[in-house]
Amino acid sequence: MSITEQALSYIRGISPYVPGKPITELAREMGLPVEKIVKLASNENPLGMSPKARAAVEAAITGLERYPDQFALIAALAERLGVMQNQIVLGNGSNDVLDLAARVFLALGRSAVFAQHAFAVYPLATLSTGAECIVAPAKHYGHDLAAMRAAIRPDTRIIWIANPNNPTGNFLPYAEVHAFMQSVPANVVVVLDEAYNDYLPPADRADTVAWIKDFPNLIVTRTFSKIYGLAGLRIGFAVAAPNVADLLNRVRQPFNVNNLAIAAACAALDDHLFVAESYELNRRGMEQIVAGLKRLGLDHIPSHGNFLTFAVNDGAAVNQKLLKQGVIVRPIGGYGLPKHLRVTIGLETENLRFLEALGHAL
Ligand SMILES: *Cc1c(COP(=O)(O)O)cnc(C)c1O
């Protein structure tokens, strides 16, 4: 008898997360120099990190013998978002706070609802508690809120919504999300994952954090991994009603966020120029890639993030041909989209390399 048989059956049933292939791994596999590789696979910021954040990290190296103090970042976020400090919960990446929500509200005998093609962490967080996943069919690859509402059962305690969604890039207008909140039973938590919020045109954004006053069952999550360019430092946060935030904090590891990440995030929040440049670069790169895909005769799903999902006939085969040319994108067969690939919007030169390689691959 194997020791693994002693593990909880719902843990053994989990399919592991498949991350984007690291540049160093492809370099080893293909014998390519690292400089020849373009990675557009994990929705990272092609401009790197904010220069102000870099300086803050360098300064914070002095002091690593001390345990972290989250106060400065929580205070800055509370002020920026117009909420109380006891409404902010920091995470080791926003994935961490998704996991906290799952641990607080889910268990064997409960269920969570999310959309077909939704972010891979929702089933992981759900299944790790023993709860059941209820997958609501997508509409035009995006969340179908009516189907999600209809999927709620008496044992449902969380609804996971990514807006915009990854990997499809779909966006739900906030009037629809607000109407959805009004229709959801008050005993069901809605986790609204806004990792790509900063890439939305200002006119499309909404102050969802302000909705928490009316909907104490709403948890909004955001991250420093995307437009702020701090994916490798692992920092994100949740905003919730004070009593909900208190529960999340009870299961949070006391020092889940490290000193360097806190310092970087504080500085990044104030680097408005870097955020504006990142936004602009993404807007132009999106146009470049959309035009390039059109020239190649490929369909895509209109995207509101820093990535684009497009259709080829065989995602896995085209992916292999791109890898051979040193271009890493993301196959998304695991999301039920085996004919699609997802590409992150990169620098102009990286986007060109990708489009050329894709032309050859086809
Ligand atoms: C990238 C992403 C996140 C952010 O994850 P971190 O743990 O903050 O790096 C969260 N949600 C979605 C949908 C994402 O695509």
PDB file of C-alpha atoms in Angstrom, residues 9-309:
ATOM      1  CA  SER A   9      -9.124  11.665  -2.023  1.00  0.00           C
ATOM      2  CA  TYR A  10     -10.146  15.158  -3.152  1.00  0.00           C
ATOM      3  CA  ILE A  11      -6.495  16.248  -3.054  1.00  0.00           C
ATOM      4  CA  ARG A  12      -5.439  13.223  -5.080  1.00  0.00           C
ATOM      5  CA  GLY A  13      -8.087  14.146  -7.662  1.00  0.00           C
ATOM      6  CA  ILE A  14      -6.599  17.594  -8.387  1.00  0.00           C
ATOM      7  CA  SER A  15      -4.884  18.135 -11.768  1.00  0.00           C
ATOM      8  CA  PRO A  16      -1.734  20.170 -11.166  1.00  0.00           C
ATOM      9  CA  TYR A  17      -1.468  23.758 -12.467  1.00  0.00           C
ATOM     10  CA  VAL A  18       0.625  24.010 -15.652  1.00  0.00           C
ATOM     11  CA  PRO A  19       2.600  27.275 -15.646  1.00  0.00           C
ATOM     12  CA  GLY A  20       3.992  29.053 -18.699  1.00  0.00           C
ATOM     13  CA  LYS A  21       7.315  27.524 -19.750  1.00  0.00           C
ATOM     14  CA  PRO A  22      10.228  29.459 -18.225  1.00  0.00           C
ATOM     15  CA  ILE A  23      12.776  30.947 -20.660  1.00  0.00           C
ATOM     16  CA  THR A  24      15.622  29.045 -18.997  1.00  0.00           C
ATOM     17  CA  GLU A  25      13.792  25.737 -19.436  1.00  0.00           C
ATOM     18  CA  LEU A  26      13.252  26.251 -23.178  1.00  0.00           C
ATOM     19  CA  ALA A  27      16.889  27.334 -23.536  1.00  0.00           C
ATOM     20  CA  ARG A  28      17.975  24.019 -21.955  1.00  0.00           C
ATOM     21  CA  GLU A  29      15.561  21.952 -24.055  1.00  0.00           C
ATOM     22  CA  MET A  30      16.305  23.528 -27.431  1.00  0.00           C
ATOM     23  CA  GLY A  31      19.923  24.495 -26.875  1.00  0.00           C
ATOM     24  CA  LEU A  32      18.972  28.113 -27.653  1.00  0.00           C
ATOM     25  CA  PRO A  33      20.662  31.154 -26.081  1.00  0.00           C
ATOM     26  CA  VAL A  34      18.401  32.847 -23.510  1.00  0.00           C
ATOM     27  CA  GLU A  35      18.595  36.173 -25.440  1.00  0.00           C
ATOM     28  CA  LYS A  36      17.037  34.526 -28.519  1.00  0.00           C
ATOM     29  CA  ILE A  37      13.921  33.503 -26.637  1.00  0.00           C
ATOM     30  CA  VAL A  38      10.728  35.553 -26.499  1.00  0.00           C
ATOM     31  CA  LYS A  39       8.369  34.641 -23.664  1.00  0.00           C
ATOM     32  CA  LEU A  40       4.798  35.818 -24.148  1.00  0.00           C
ATOM     33  CA  ALA A  41       3.206  33.115 -22.024  1.00  0.00           C
ATOM     34  CA  SER A  42       2.365  34.414 -18.549  1.00  0.00           C
ATOM     35  CA  ASN A  43       0.877  37.903 -18.990  1.00  0.00           C
ATOM     36  CA  GLU A  44       3.959  39.499 -17.468  1.00  0.00           C
ATOM     37  CA  ASN A  45       4.761  43.186 -18.039  1.00  0.00           C
ATOM     38  CA  PRO A  46       7.179  43.454 -21.005  1.00  0.00           C
ATOM     39  CA  LEU A  47       8.571  46.725 -19.572  1.00  0.00           C
ATOM     40  CA  GLY A  48       9.792  44.892 -16.486  1.00  0.00           C
ATOM     41  CA  MET A  49       9.127  46.452 -13.104  1.00  0.00           C
ATOM     42  CA  SER A  50       8.650  50.103 -12.247  1.00  0.00           C
ATOM     43  CA  PRO A  51      12.019  51.868 -11.713  1.00  0.00           C
ATOM     44  CA  LYS A  52      10.666  53.280  -8.444  1.00  0.00           C
ATOM     45  CA  ALA A  53       9.810  49.763  -7.268  1.00  0.00           C
ATOM     46  CA  ARG A  54      13.277  48.549  -8.194  1.00  0.00           C
ATOM     47  CA  ALA A  55      14.876  51.324  -6.142  1.00  0.00           C
ATOM     48  CA  ALA A  56      12.591  50.489  -3.207  1.00  0.00           C
ATOM     49  CA  VAL A  57      13.570  46.804  -3.375  1.00  0.00           C
ATOM     50  CA  GLU A  58      17.243  47.709  -3.363  1.00  0.00           C
ATOM     51  CA  ALA A  59      16.755  49.945  -0.352  1.00  0.00           C
ATOM     52  CA  ALA A  60      14.712  47.275   1.471  1.00  0.00           C
ATOM     53  CA  ILE A  61      17.544  44.748   1.280  1.00  0.00           C
ATOM     54  CA  THR A  62      18.738  46.447   4.425  1.00  0.00           C
ATOM     55  CA  GLY A  63      16.261  45.111   6.948  1.00  0.00           C
ATOM     56  CA  LEU A  64      15.697  41.582   5.698  1.00  0.00           C
ATOM     57  CA  GLU A  65      16.631  40.213   9.122  1.00  0.00           C
ATOM     58  CA  ARG A  66      13.326  41.663  10.374  1.00  0.00           C
ATOM     59  CA  TYR A  67       9.898  40.132   9.991  1.00  0.00           C
ATOM     60  CA  PRO A  68       7.718  42.104   7.561  1.00  0.00           C
ATOM     61  CA  ASP A  69       5.412  44.954   8.617  1.00  0.00           C
ATOM     62  CA  GLN A  70       2.383  45.215   6.321  1.00  0.00           C
ATOM     63  CA  PHE A  71       1.181  48.533   7.726  1.00  0.00           C
ATOM     64  CA  ALA A  72       2.557  50.941   5.109  1.00  0.00           C
ATOM     65  CA  LEU A  73       1.111  49.034   2.166  1.00  0.00           C
ATOM     66  CA  ILE A  74      -2.259  48.463   3.798  1.00  0.00           C
ATOM     67  CA  ALA A  75      -2.465  52.165   4.657  1.00  0.00           C
ATOM     68  CA  ALA A  76      -1.528  53.200   1.115  1.00  0.00           C
ATOM     69  CA  LEU A  77      -4.039  50.812  -0.463  1.00  0.00           C
ATOM     70  CA  ALA A  78      -6.829  51.863   1.909  1.00  0.00           C
ATOM     71  CA  GLU A  79      -6.236  55.497   1.048  1.00  0.00           C
ATOM     72  CA  ARG A  80      -6.012  54.840  -2.690  1.00  0.00           C
ATOM     73  CA  LEU A  81      -9.204  52.754  -2.711  1.00  0.00           C
ATOM     74  CA  GLY A  82     -11.188  54.804  -0.210  1.00  0.00           C
ATOM     75  CA  VAL A  83     -11.755  51.944   2.233  1.00  0.00           C
ATOM     76  CA  MET A  84     -10.799  51.273   5.834  1.00  0.00           C
ATOM     77  CA  GLN A  85      -7.508  49.575   6.596  1.00  0.00           C
ATOM     78  CA  ASN A  86      -9.339  46.639   8.170  1.00  0.00           C
ATOM     79  CA  GLN A  87     -10.852  45.870   4.761  1.00  0.00           C
ATOM     80  CA  ILE A  88      -7.528  45.028   3.073  1.00  0.00           C
ATOM     81  CA  VAL A  89      -6.005  41.540   3.168  1.00  0.00           C
ATOM     82  CA  LEU A  90      -2.566  41.139   1.587  1.00  0.00           C
ATOM     83  CA  GLY A  91      -1.614  37.978  -0.262  1.00  0.00           C
ATOM     84  CA  ASN A  92       1.495  36.265  -1.564  1.00  0.00           C
ATOM     85  CA  GLY A  93       0.124  37.028  -5.013  1.00  0.00           C
ATOM     86  CA  SER A  94      -3.627  37.389  -5.393  1.00  0.00           C
ATOM     87  CA  ASN A  95      -3.754  33.592  -5.814  1.00  0.00           C
ATOM     88  CA  ASP A  96      -3.012  33.467  -2.108  1.00  0.00           C
ATOM     89  CA  VAL A  97      -6.126  35.480  -1.186  1.00  0.00           C
ATOM     90  CA  LEU A  98      -8.246  33.321  -3.508  1.00  0.00           C
ATOM     91  CA  ASP A  99      -7.046  30.369  -1.486  1.00  0.00           C
ATOM     92  CA  LEU A 100      -7.880  32.143   1.791  1.00  0.00           C
ATOM     93  CA  ALA A 101     -11.441  32.764   0.573  1.00  0.00           C
ATOM     94  CA  ALA A 102     -11.770  29.093  -0.337  1.00  0.00           C
ATOM     95  CA  ARG A 103     -10.511  27.961   3.070  1.00  0.00           C
ATOM     96  CA  VAL A 104     -12.891  30.272   4.903  1.00  0.00           C
ATOM     97  CA  PHE A 105     -16.043  29.464   2.946  1.00  0.00           C
ATOM     98  CA  LEU A 106     -15.619  26.052   1.282  1.00  0.00           C
ATOM     99  CA  ALA A 107     -15.359  22.452   2.514  1.00  0.00           C
ATOM    100  CA  LEU A 108     -16.626  18.973   1.714  1.00  0.00           C
ATOM    101  CA  GLY A 109     -20.369  19.174   1.163  1.00  0.00           C
ATOM    102  CA  ARG A 110     -20.209  22.716  -0.249  1.00  0.00           C
ATOM    103  CA  SER A 111     -19.802  23.912  -3.820  1.00  0.00           C
ATOM    104  CA  ALA A 112     -18.410  26.800  -5.828  1.00  0.00           C
ATOM    105  CA  VAL A 113     -19.612  28.113  -9.190  1.00  0.00           C
ATOM    106  CA  PHE A 114     -17.392  29.429 -11.967  1.00  0.00           C
ATOM    107  CA  ALA A 115     -17.608  29.738 -15.745  1.00  0.00           C
ATOM    108  CA  GLN A 116     -16.328  27.358 -18.380  1.00  0.00           C
ATOM    109  CA  HIS A 117     -12.871  28.597 -19.548  1.00  0.00           C
ATOM    110  CA  ALA A 118     -12.405  30.565 -16.279  1.00  0.00           C
ATOM    111  CA  PHE A 119      -9.041  31.035 -14.542  1.00  0.00           C
ATOM    112  CA  ALA A 120      -7.376  27.728 -13.547  1.00  0.00           C
ATOM    113  CA  VAL A 121      -6.875  28.706  -9.931  1.00  0.00           C
ATOM    114  CA  TYR A 122     -10.642  28.597  -9.201  1.00  0.00           C
ATOM    115  CA  PRO A 123     -10.936  24.813  -9.536  1.00  0.00           C
ATOM    116  CA  LEU A 124      -7.638  24.397  -7.675  1.00  0.00           C
ATOM    117  CA  ALA A 125      -8.719  26.545  -4.730  1.00  0.00           C
ATOM    118  CA  THR A 126     -12.148  24.908  -4.676  1.00  0.00           C
ATOM    119  CA  LEU A 127     -10.974  21.299  -4.908  1.00  0.00           C
ATOM    120  CA  SER A 128      -8.267  21.754  -2.281  1.00  0.00           C
ATOM    121  CA  THR A 129     -11.018  22.268   0.315  1.00  0.00           C
ATOM    122  CA  GLY A 130     -13.011  19.209  -0.738  1.00  0.00           C
ATOM    123  CA  ALA A 131     -15.781  21.355  -2.181  1.00  0.00           C
ATOM    124  CA  GLU A 132     -17.386  20.579  -5.525  1.00  0.00           C
ATOM    125  CA  CYS A 133     -16.881  22.634  -8.700  1.00  0.00           C
ATOM    126  CA  ILE A 134     -19.957  23.664 -10.653  1.00  0.00           C
ATOM    127  CA  VAL A 135     -18.967  24.870 -14.111  1.00  0.00           C
ATOM    128  CA  ALA A 136     -21.495  27.138 -15.832  1.00  0.00           C
ATOM    129  CA  PRO A 137     -21.383  27.019 -19.641  1.00  0.00           C
ATOM    130  CA  ALA A 138     -19.703  29.994 -21.308  1.00  0.00           C
ATOM    131  CA  LYS A 139     -21.365  32.324 -23.804  1.00  0.00           C
ATOM    132  CA  HIS A 140     -19.116  33.428 -26.693  1.00  0.00           C
ATOM    133  CA  TYR A 141     -16.205  32.118 -24.559  1.00  0.00           C
ATOM    134  CA  GLY A 142     -17.105  34.570 -21.757  1.00  0.00           C
ATOM    135  CA  HIS A 143     -18.941  34.328 -18.454  1.00  0.00           C
ATOM    136  CA  ASP A 144     -22.696  33.860 -18.838  1.00  0.00           C
ATOM    137  CA  LEU A 145     -23.996  35.485 -15.666  1.00  0.00           C
ATOM    138  CA  ALA A 146     -27.517  34.127 -16.127  1.00  0.00           C
ATOM    139  CA  ALA A 147     -26.123  30.581 -16.401  1.00  0.00           C
ATOM    140  CA  MET A 148     -23.923  31.200 -13.361  1.00  0.00           C
ATOM    141  CA  ARG A 149     -26.894  32.481 -11.369  1.00  0.00           C
ATOM    142  CA  ALA A 150     -28.914  29.421 -12.394  1.00  0.00           C
ATOM    143  CA  ALA A 151     -26.066  27.108 -11.365  1.00  0.00           C
ATOM    144  CA  ILE A 152     -26.154  28.223  -7.708  1.00  0.00           C
ATOM    145  CA  ARG A 153     -27.289  25.387  -5.399  1.00  0.00           C
ATOM    146  CA  PRO A 154     -28.272  25.536  -1.731  1.00  0.00           C
ATOM    147  CA  ASP A 155     -24.771  24.282  -0.837  1.00  0.00           C
ATOM    148  CA  THR A 156     -22.964  26.917  -2.988  1.00  0.00           C
ATOM    149  CA  ARG A 157     -20.838  29.315  -0.958  1.00  0.00           C
ATOM    150  CA  ILE A 158     -18.515  30.965  -3.512  1.00  0.00           C
ATOM    151  CA  ILE A 159     -18.906  32.256  -7.049  1.00  0.00           C
ATOM    152  CA  TRP A 160     -15.597  32.985  -8.769  1.00  0.00           C
ATOM    153  CA  ILE A 161     -15.664  35.692 -11.452  1.00  0.00           C
ATOM    154  CA  ALA A 162     -12.639  37.041 -13.320  1.00  0.00           C
ATOM    155  CA  ASN A 163     -13.278  40.365 -15.028  1.00  0.00           C
ATOM    156  CA  PRO A 164     -11.612  40.559 -17.518  1.00  0.00           C
ATOM    157  CA  ASN A 165     -11.286  36.782 -17.655  1.00  0.00           C
ATOM    158  CA  ASN A 166      -8.062  34.891 -18.270  1.00  0.00           C
ATOM    159  CA  PRO A 167      -7.449  33.097 -20.678  1.00  0.00           C
ATOM    160  CA  THR A 168     -10.294  34.369 -22.876  1.00  0.00           C
ATOM    161  CA  GLY A 169      -9.945  38.130 -22.267  1.00  0.00           C
ATOM    162  CA  ASN A 170     -13.720  38.597 -22.126  1.00  0.00           C
ATOM    163  CA  PHE A 171     -15.098  41.533 -20.197  1.00  0.00           C
ATOM    164  CA  LEU A 172     -18.454  41.841 -18.433  1.00  0.00           C
ATOM    165  CA  PRO A 173     -19.818  45.409 -18.376  1.00  0.00           C
ATOM    166  CA  TYR A 174     -20.041  46.460 -14.746  1.00  0.00           C
ATOM    167  CA  ALA A 175     -23.754  47.268 -14.951  1.00  0.00           C
ATOM    168  CA  GLU A 176     -24.258  43.535 -15.569  1.00  0.00           C
ATOM    169  CA  VAL A 177     -21.982  42.558 -12.698  1.00  0.00           C
ATOM    170  CA  HIS A 178     -23.890  44.920 -10.391  1.00  0.00           C
ATOM    171  CA  ALA A 179     -27.239  43.444 -11.449  1.00  0.00           C
ATOM    172  CA  PHE A 180     -25.743  39.989 -10.839  1.00  0.00           C
ATOM    173  CA  MET A 181     -24.728  40.999  -7.296  1.00  0.00           C
ATOM    174  CA  GLN A 182     -28.318  42.033  -6.639  1.00  0.00           C
ATOM    175  CA  SER A 183     -29.561  38.643  -7.816  1.00  0.00           C
ATOM    176  CA  VAL A 184     -27.135  36.487  -5.817  1.00  0.00           C
ATOM    177  CA  PRO A 185     -28.349  35.131  -2.448  1.00  0.00           C
ATOM    178  CA  ALA A 186     -26.757  37.021   0.456  1.00  0.00           C
ATOM    179  CA  ASN A 187     -25.230  33.813   1.852  1.00  0.00           C
ATOM    180  CA  VAL A 188     -23.075  33.261  -1.241  1.00  0.00           C
ATOM    181  CA  VAL A 189     -19.706  35.013  -1.517  1.00  0.00           C
ATOM    182  CA  VAL A 190     -18.832  36.516  -4.896  1.00  0.00           C
ATOM    183  CA  VAL A 191     -15.077  36.744  -5.461  1.00  0.00           C
ATOM    184  CA  LEU A 192     -14.510  39.330  -8.187  1.00  0.00           C
ATOM    185  CA  ASP A 193     -10.981  38.837  -9.502  1.00  0.00           C
ATOM    186  CA  GLU A 194      -9.793  42.056 -11.139  1.00  0.00           C
ATOM    187  CA  ALA A 195      -6.193  41.127 -11.989  1.00  0.00           C
ATOM    188  CA  TYR A 196      -6.460  42.953 -15.339  1.00  0.00           C
ATOM    189  CA  ASN A 197      -8.456  45.954 -14.096  1.00  0.00           C
ATOM    190  CA  ASP A 198      -5.614  48.370 -14.855  1.00  0.00           C
ATOM    191  CA  TYR A 199      -5.706  47.474 -18.560  1.00  0.00           C
ATOM    192  CA  LEU A 200      -9.352  48.529 -18.941  1.00  0.00           C
ATOM    193  CA  PRO A 201     -10.026  51.897 -20.556  1.00  0.00           C
ATOM    194  CA  PRO A 202     -11.048  54.248 -17.719  1.00  0.00           C
ATOM    195  CA  ALA A 203     -14.615  54.458 -19.085  1.00  0.00           C
ATOM    196  CA  ASP A 204     -15.067  50.687 -18.628  1.00  0.00           C
ATOM    197  CA  ARG A 205     -13.879  50.590 -15.005  1.00  0.00           C
ATOM    198  CA  ALA A 206     -16.131  50.715 -11.959  1.00  0.00           C
ATOM    199  CA  ASP A 207     -15.494  51.394  -8.296  1.00  0.00           C
ATOM    200  CA  THR A 208     -16.408  47.842  -7.332  1.00  0.00           C
ATOM    201  CA  VAL A 209     -14.696  48.241  -3.973  1.00  0.00           C
ATOM    202  CA  ALA A 210     -17.372  50.835  -3.103  1.00  0.00           C
ATOM    203  CA  TRP A 211     -20.064  48.189  -3.730  1.00  0.00           C
ATOM    204  CA  ILE A 212     -18.881  46.236  -0.670  1.00  0.00           C
ATOM    205  CA  LYS A 213     -20.919  48.576   1.567  1.00  0.00           C
ATOM    206  CA  ASP A 214     -24.092  47.317  -0.135  1.00  0.00           C
ATOM    207  CA  PHE A 215     -22.866  43.753  -0.695  1.00  0.00           C
ATOM    208  CA  PRO A 216     -20.965  42.388   2.317  1.00  0.00           C
ATOM    209  CA  ASN A 217     -20.732  39.087   0.391  1.00  0.00           C
ATOM    210  CA  LEU A 218     -18.444  40.707  -2.232  1.00  0.00           C
ATOM    211  CA  ILE A 219     -14.660  40.176  -2.164  1.00  0.00           C
ATOM    212  CA  VAL A 220     -12.645  42.109  -4.769  1.00  0.00           C
ATOM    213  CA  THR A 221      -9.115  40.903  -5.546  1.00  0.00           C
ATOM    214  CA  ARG A 222      -6.323  42.734  -7.387  1.00  0.00           C
ATOM    215  CA  THR A 223      -2.662  42.080  -8.018  1.00  0.00           C
ATOM    216  CA  PHE A 224       0.732  43.708  -8.485  1.00  0.00           C
ATOM    217  CA  SER A 225       1.728  40.898 -10.881  1.00  0.00           C
ATOM    218  CA  LYS A 226       0.358  42.389 -14.077  1.00  0.00           C
ATOM    219  CA  ILE A 227       0.542  46.116 -14.894  1.00  0.00           C
ATOM    220  CA  TYR A 228       2.867  46.784 -11.934  1.00  0.00           C
ATOM    221  CA  GLY A 229       5.323  44.177 -13.218  1.00  0.00           C
ATOM    222  CA  LEU A 230       5.957  42.445  -9.877  1.00  0.00           C
ATOM    223  CA  ALA A 231       4.877  38.861 -10.699  1.00  0.00           C
ATOM    224  CA  GLY A 232       8.108  37.381  -9.343  1.00  0.00           C
ATOM    225  CA  LEU A 233       7.787  39.107  -5.975  1.00  0.00           C
ATOM    226  CA  ARG A 234       4.306  37.634  -5.367  1.00  0.00           C
ATOM    227  CA  ILE A 235       2.009  40.316  -4.050  1.00  0.00           C
ATOM    228  CA  GLY A 236      -1.722  40.925  -4.379  1.00  0.00           C
ATOM    229  CA  PHE A 237      -4.635  41.761  -2.118  1.00  0.00           C
ATOM    230  CA  ALA A 238      -8.319  41.400  -1.372  1.00  0.00           C
ATOM    231  CA  VAL A 239     -10.774  44.096  -0.363  1.00  0.00           C
ATOM    232  CA  ALA A 240     -13.723  42.881   1.690  1.00  0.00           C
ATOM    233  CA  ALA A 241     -16.166  43.914   4.394  1.00  0.00           C
ATOM    234  CA  PRO A 242     -14.296  44.243   7.727  1.00  0.00           C
ATOM    235  CA  ASN A 243     -15.837  41.086   9.206  1.00  0.00           C
ATOM    236  CA  VAL A 244     -15.011  39.088   6.063  1.00  0.00           C
ATOM    237  CA  ALA A 245     -11.462  40.471   5.935  1.00  0.00           C
ATOM    238  CA  ASP A 246     -11.103  39.457   9.590  1.00  0.00           C
ATOM    239  CA  LEU A 247     -12.002  35.862   8.691  1.00  0.00           C
ATOM    240  CA  LEU A 248      -9.551  35.807   5.778  1.00  0.00           C
ATOM    241  CA  ASN A 249      -6.840  37.088   8.122  1.00  0.00           C
ATOM    242  CA  ARG A 250      -7.458  34.255  10.584  1.00  0.00           C
ATOM    243  CA  VAL A 251      -6.278  31.655   8.066  1.00  0.00           C
ATOM    244  CA  ARG A 252      -3.601  33.864   6.494  1.00  0.00           C
ATOM    245  CA  GLN A 253      -0.021  32.998   7.410  1.00  0.00           C
ATOM    246  CA  PRO A 254       1.053  35.921   9.603  1.00  0.00           C
ATOM    247  CA  PHE A 255       4.020  36.760   7.363  1.00  0.00           C
ATOM    248  CA  ASN A 256       2.681  35.661   3.976  1.00  0.00           C
ATOM    249  CA  VAL A 257       4.027  38.753   2.210  1.00  0.00           C
ATOM    250  CA  ASN A 258       7.738  39.518   2.330  1.00  0.00           C
ATOM    251  CA  ASN A 259       9.590  42.780   3.012  1.00  0.00           C
ATOM    252  CA  LEU A 260      10.792  43.256  -0.566  1.00  0.00           C
ATOM    253  CA  ALA A 261       7.318  42.762  -1.996  1.00  0.00           C
ATOM    254  CA  ILE A 262       5.799  45.247   0.460  1.00  0.00           C
ATOM    255  CA  ALA A 263       8.446  47.872  -0.332  1.00  0.00           C
ATOM    256  CA  ALA A 264       8.104  47.335  -4.082  1.00  0.00           C
ATOM    257  CA  ALA A 265       4.309  47.490  -4.028  1.00  0.00           C
ATOM    258  CA  CYS A 266       4.286  50.731  -2.000  1.00  0.00           C
ATOM    259  CA  ALA A 267       6.624  52.366  -4.516  1.00  0.00           C
ATOM    260  CA  ALA A 268       4.863  50.892  -7.551  1.00  0.00           C
ATOM    261  CA  LEU A 269       1.526  52.331  -6.424  1.00  0.00           C
ATOM    262  CA  ASP A 270       2.983  55.816  -6.790  1.00  0.00           C
ATOM    263  CA  ASP A 271       4.710  55.231 -10.117  1.00  0.00           C
ATOM    264  CA  HIS A 272       1.884  56.636 -12.216  1.00  0.00           C
ATOM    265  CA  LEU A 273       4.167  57.228 -15.189  1.00  0.00           C
ATOM    266  CA  PHE A 274       5.185  53.559 -15.353  1.00  0.00           C
ATOM    267  CA  VAL A 275       1.565  52.426 -15.146  1.00  0.00           C
ATOM    268  CA  ALA A 276       0.564  54.878 -17.898  1.00  0.00           C
ATOM    269  CA  GLU A 277       3.433  53.722 -20.140  1.00  0.00           C
ATOM    270  CA  SER A 278       2.531  50.077 -19.556  1.00  0.00           C
ATOM    271  CA  TYR A 279      -1.102  50.780 -20.419  1.00  0.00           C
ATOM    272  CA  GLU A 280      -0.165  52.601 -23.641  1.00  0.00           C
ATOM    273  CA  LEU A 281       2.331  49.943 -24.706  1.00  0.00           C
ATOM    274  CA  ASN A 282      -0.340  47.295 -24.211  1.00  0.00           C
ATOM    275  CA  ARG A 283      -2.922  49.231 -26.202  1.00  0.00           C
ATOM    276  CA  ARG A 284      -0.550  49.663 -29.164  1.00  0.00           C
ATOM    277  CA  GLY A 285       0.720  46.069 -28.939  1.00  0.00           C
ATOM    278  CA  MET A 286      -2.852  44.760 -28.908  1.00  0.00           C
ATOM    279  CA  GLU A 287      -3.551  46.651 -32.157  1.00  0.00           C
ATOM    280  CA  GLN A 288      -0.320  45.311 -33.655  1.00  0.00           C
ATOM    281  CA  ILE A 289      -1.133  41.696 -32.814  1.00  0.00           C
ATOM    282  CA  VAL A 290      -4.792  41.949 -33.823  1.00  0.00           C
ATOM    283  CA  ALA A 291      -3.715  43.359 -37.220  1.00  0.00           C
ATOM    284  CA  GLY A 292      -1.032  40.671 -37.594  1.00  0.00           C
ATOM    285  CA  LEU A 293      -3.461  37.848 -36.818  1.00  0.00           C
ATOM    286  CA  LYS A 294      -5.924  39.290 -39.320  1.00  0.00           C
ATOM    287  CA  ARG A 295      -3.205  39.246 -42.016  1.00  0.00           C
ATOM    288  CA  LEU A 296      -2.599  35.582 -41.174  1.00  0.00           C
ATOM    289  CA  GLY A 297      -6.329  34.926 -41.494  1.00  0.00           C
ATOM    290  CA  LEU A 298      -6.733  33.838 -37.849  1.00  0.00           C
ATOM    291  CA  ASP A 299      -9.724  34.505 -35.609  1.00  0.00           C
ATOM    292  CA  HIS A 300      -9.286  35.808 -32.074  1.00  0.00           C
ATOM    293  CA  ILE A 301     -11.441  36.435 -29.024  1.00  0.00           C
ATOM    294  CA  PRO A 302     -11.597  40.217 -28.421  1.00  0.00           C
ATOM    295  CA  SER A 303      -9.509  40.812 -25.301  1.00  0.00           C
ATOM    296  CA  HIS A 304      -9.637  43.406 -22.539  1.00  0.00           C
ATOM    297  CA  GLY A 305      -6.423  42.302 -20.815  1.00  0.00           C
ATOM    298  CA  ASN A 306      -2.716  42.255 -21.687  1.00  0.00           C
ATOM    299  CA  PHE A 307      -3.041  39.059 -23.720  1.00  0.00           C
ATOM    300  CA  LEU A 308      -4.995  37.719 -26.659  1.00  0.00           C
ATOM    301  CA  THR A 309      -6.430  34.269 -27.365  1.00  0.00           C
TER     302      THR A 309
END
